[in-house]
mmCIF file of C-alpha atoms and ligand atoms in Angstrom:
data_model
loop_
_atom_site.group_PDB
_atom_site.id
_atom_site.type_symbol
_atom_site.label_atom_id
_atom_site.label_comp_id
_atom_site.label_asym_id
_atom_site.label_seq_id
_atom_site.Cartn_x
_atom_site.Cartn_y
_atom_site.Cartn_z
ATOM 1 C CA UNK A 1 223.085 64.985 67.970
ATOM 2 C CA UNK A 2 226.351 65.269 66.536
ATOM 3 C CA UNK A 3 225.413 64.402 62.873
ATOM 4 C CA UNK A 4 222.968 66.440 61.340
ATOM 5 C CA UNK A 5 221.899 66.035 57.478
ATOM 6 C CA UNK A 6 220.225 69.445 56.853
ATOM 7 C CA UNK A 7 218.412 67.339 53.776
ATOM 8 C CA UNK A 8 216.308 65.358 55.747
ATOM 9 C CA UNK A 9 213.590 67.346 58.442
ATOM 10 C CA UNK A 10 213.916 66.271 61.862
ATOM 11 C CA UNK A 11 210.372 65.450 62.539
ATOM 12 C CA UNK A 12 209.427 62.284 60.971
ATOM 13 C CA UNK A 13 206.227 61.924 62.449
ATOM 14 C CA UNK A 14 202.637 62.237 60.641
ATOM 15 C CA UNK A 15 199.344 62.876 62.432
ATOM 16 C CA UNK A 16 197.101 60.307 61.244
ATOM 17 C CA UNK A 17 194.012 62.872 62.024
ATOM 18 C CA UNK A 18 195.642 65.587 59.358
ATOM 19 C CA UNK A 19 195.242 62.937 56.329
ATOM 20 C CA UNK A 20 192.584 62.852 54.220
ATOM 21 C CA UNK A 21 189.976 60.079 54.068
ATOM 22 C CA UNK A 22 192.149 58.128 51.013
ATOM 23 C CA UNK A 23 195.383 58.496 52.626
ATOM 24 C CA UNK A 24 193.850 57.085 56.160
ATOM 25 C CA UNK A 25 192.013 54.347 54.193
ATOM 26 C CA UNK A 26 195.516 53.192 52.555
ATOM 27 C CA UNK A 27 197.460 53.804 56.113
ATOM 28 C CA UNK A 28 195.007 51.642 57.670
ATOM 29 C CA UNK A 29 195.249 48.600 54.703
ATOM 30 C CA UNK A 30 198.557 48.937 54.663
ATOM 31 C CA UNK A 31 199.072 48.580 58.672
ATOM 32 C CA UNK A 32 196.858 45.910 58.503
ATOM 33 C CA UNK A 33 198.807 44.063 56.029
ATOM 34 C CA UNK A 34 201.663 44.775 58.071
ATOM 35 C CA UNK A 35 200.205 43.322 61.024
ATOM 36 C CA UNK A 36 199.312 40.214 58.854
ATOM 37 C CA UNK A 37 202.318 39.782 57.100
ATOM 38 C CA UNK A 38 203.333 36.023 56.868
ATOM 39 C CA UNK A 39 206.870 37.352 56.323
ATOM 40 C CA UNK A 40 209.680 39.604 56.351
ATOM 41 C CA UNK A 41 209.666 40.934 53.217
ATOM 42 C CA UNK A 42 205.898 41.467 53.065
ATOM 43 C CA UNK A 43 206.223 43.268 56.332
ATOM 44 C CA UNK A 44 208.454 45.524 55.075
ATOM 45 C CA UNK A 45 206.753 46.942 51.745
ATOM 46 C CA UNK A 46 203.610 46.888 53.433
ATOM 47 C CA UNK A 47 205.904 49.723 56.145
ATOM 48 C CA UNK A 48 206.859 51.087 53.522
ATOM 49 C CA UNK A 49 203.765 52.008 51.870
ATOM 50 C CA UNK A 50 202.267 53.227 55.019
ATOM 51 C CA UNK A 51 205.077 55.638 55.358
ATOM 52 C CA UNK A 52 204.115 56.748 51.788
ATOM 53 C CA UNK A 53 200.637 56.560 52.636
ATOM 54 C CA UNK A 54 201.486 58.909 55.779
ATOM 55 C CA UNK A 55 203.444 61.266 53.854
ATOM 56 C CA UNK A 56 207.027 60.590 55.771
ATOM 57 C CA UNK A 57 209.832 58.685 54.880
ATOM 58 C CA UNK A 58 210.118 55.439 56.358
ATOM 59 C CA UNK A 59 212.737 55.432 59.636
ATOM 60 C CA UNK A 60 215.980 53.344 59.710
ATOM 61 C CA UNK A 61 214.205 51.129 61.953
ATOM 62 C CA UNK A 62 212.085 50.155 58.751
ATOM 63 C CA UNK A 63 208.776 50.573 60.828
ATOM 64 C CA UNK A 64 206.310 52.514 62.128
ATOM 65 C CA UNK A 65 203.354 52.662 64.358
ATOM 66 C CA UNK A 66 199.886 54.986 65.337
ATOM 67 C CA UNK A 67 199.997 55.799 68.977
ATOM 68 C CA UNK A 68 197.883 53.176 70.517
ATOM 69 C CA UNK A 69 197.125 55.475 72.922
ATOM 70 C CA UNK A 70 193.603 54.382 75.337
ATOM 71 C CA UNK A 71 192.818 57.754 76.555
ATOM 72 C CA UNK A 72 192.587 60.102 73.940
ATOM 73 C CA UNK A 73 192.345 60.425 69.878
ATOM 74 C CA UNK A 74 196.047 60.687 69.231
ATOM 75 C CA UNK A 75 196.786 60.089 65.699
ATOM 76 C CA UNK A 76 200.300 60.397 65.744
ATOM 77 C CA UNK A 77 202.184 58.174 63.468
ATOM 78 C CA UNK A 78 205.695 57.835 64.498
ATOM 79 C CA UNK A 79 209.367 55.728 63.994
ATOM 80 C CA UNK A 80 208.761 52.761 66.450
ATOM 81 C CA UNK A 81 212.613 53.574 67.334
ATOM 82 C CA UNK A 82 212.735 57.164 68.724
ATOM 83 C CA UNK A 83 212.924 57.444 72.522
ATOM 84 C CA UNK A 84 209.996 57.999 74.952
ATOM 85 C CA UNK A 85 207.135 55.441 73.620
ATOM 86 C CA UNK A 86 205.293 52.835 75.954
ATOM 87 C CA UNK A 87 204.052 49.368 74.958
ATOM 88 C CA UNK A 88 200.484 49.647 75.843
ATOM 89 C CA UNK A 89 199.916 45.747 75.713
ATOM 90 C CA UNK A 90 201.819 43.102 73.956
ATOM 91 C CA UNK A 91 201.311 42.062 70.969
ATOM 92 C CA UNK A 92 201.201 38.816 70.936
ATOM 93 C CA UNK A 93 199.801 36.938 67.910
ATOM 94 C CA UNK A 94 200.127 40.386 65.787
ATOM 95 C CA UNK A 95 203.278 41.785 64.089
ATOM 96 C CA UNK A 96 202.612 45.496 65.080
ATOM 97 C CA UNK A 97 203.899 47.112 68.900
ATOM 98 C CA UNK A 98 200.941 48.687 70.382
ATOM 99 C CA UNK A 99 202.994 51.897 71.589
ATOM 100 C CA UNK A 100 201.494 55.188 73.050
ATOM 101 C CA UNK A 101 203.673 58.242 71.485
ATOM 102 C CA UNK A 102 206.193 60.169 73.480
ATOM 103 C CA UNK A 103 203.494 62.736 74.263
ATOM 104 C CA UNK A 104 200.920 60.802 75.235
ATOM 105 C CA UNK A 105 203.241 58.259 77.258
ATOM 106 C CA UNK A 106 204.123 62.250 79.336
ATOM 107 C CA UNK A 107 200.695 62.836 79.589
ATOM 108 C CA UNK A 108 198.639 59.726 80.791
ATOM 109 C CA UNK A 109 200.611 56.721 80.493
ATOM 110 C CA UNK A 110 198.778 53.504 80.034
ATOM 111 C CA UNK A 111 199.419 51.395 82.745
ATOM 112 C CA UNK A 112 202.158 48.646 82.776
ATOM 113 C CA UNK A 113 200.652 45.349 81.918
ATOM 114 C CA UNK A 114 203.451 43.806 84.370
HETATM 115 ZN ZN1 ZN O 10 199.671 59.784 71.246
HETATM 116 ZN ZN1 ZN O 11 196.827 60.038 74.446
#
């Protein structure tokens, strides 16, 4: 934590349950496409416009993810790169990590598939 820009806020993260119904409707199509995406490039815009769609910028990492959390109705949209998530299953045949957020992976971790 050596670095700090003071132009960009230090949370990143969206709650998915604080949109409104058009914003969650385009967050949703746009993860979707995401998850679909035959390719690189249409992975990334469709990130991209999810970020928008959520209302934060889109990480370094270039993606993002809703907690996939089991247990409760966590909306929080996060950078799939900060520290503290858990892969709640693999996902295998789909672009997207299924990842619980940093809180929820504190409070009731899923358990480990392995
Ligand atoms: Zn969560
Ligand atoms: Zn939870």
């Amino acid at each position: 934590m050596s670095v700090i820009s003071p132009a960009r806020p230090t949370n990143h993260t969206a709650d998915y349950n604080q949109l409104g119904p058009t914003h969650q409707a385009h967050f949703d199509s746009f993860m979707e496409h995401a998850d679909n995406a035959a390719n690189t490039t249409e992975y990334n815009s469709a990130m991209a416009a999810a970020a928008l769609a959520a209302g934060i910028p889109l990480p370094a990492s270039g993606e993002i993810a809703k907690c996939a959390c089991p247990f409760c109705g966590c909306g929080a949209i996060f950078d799939t790169a900060i520290p503290g998530l858990l892969t709640v299953e693999d996902s295998d045949g789909y672009n997207l990590p299924r990842l619980q957020c940093p809180d929820c992976a504190d409070a009731h971790p899923a358990p480990a598939e392995d």
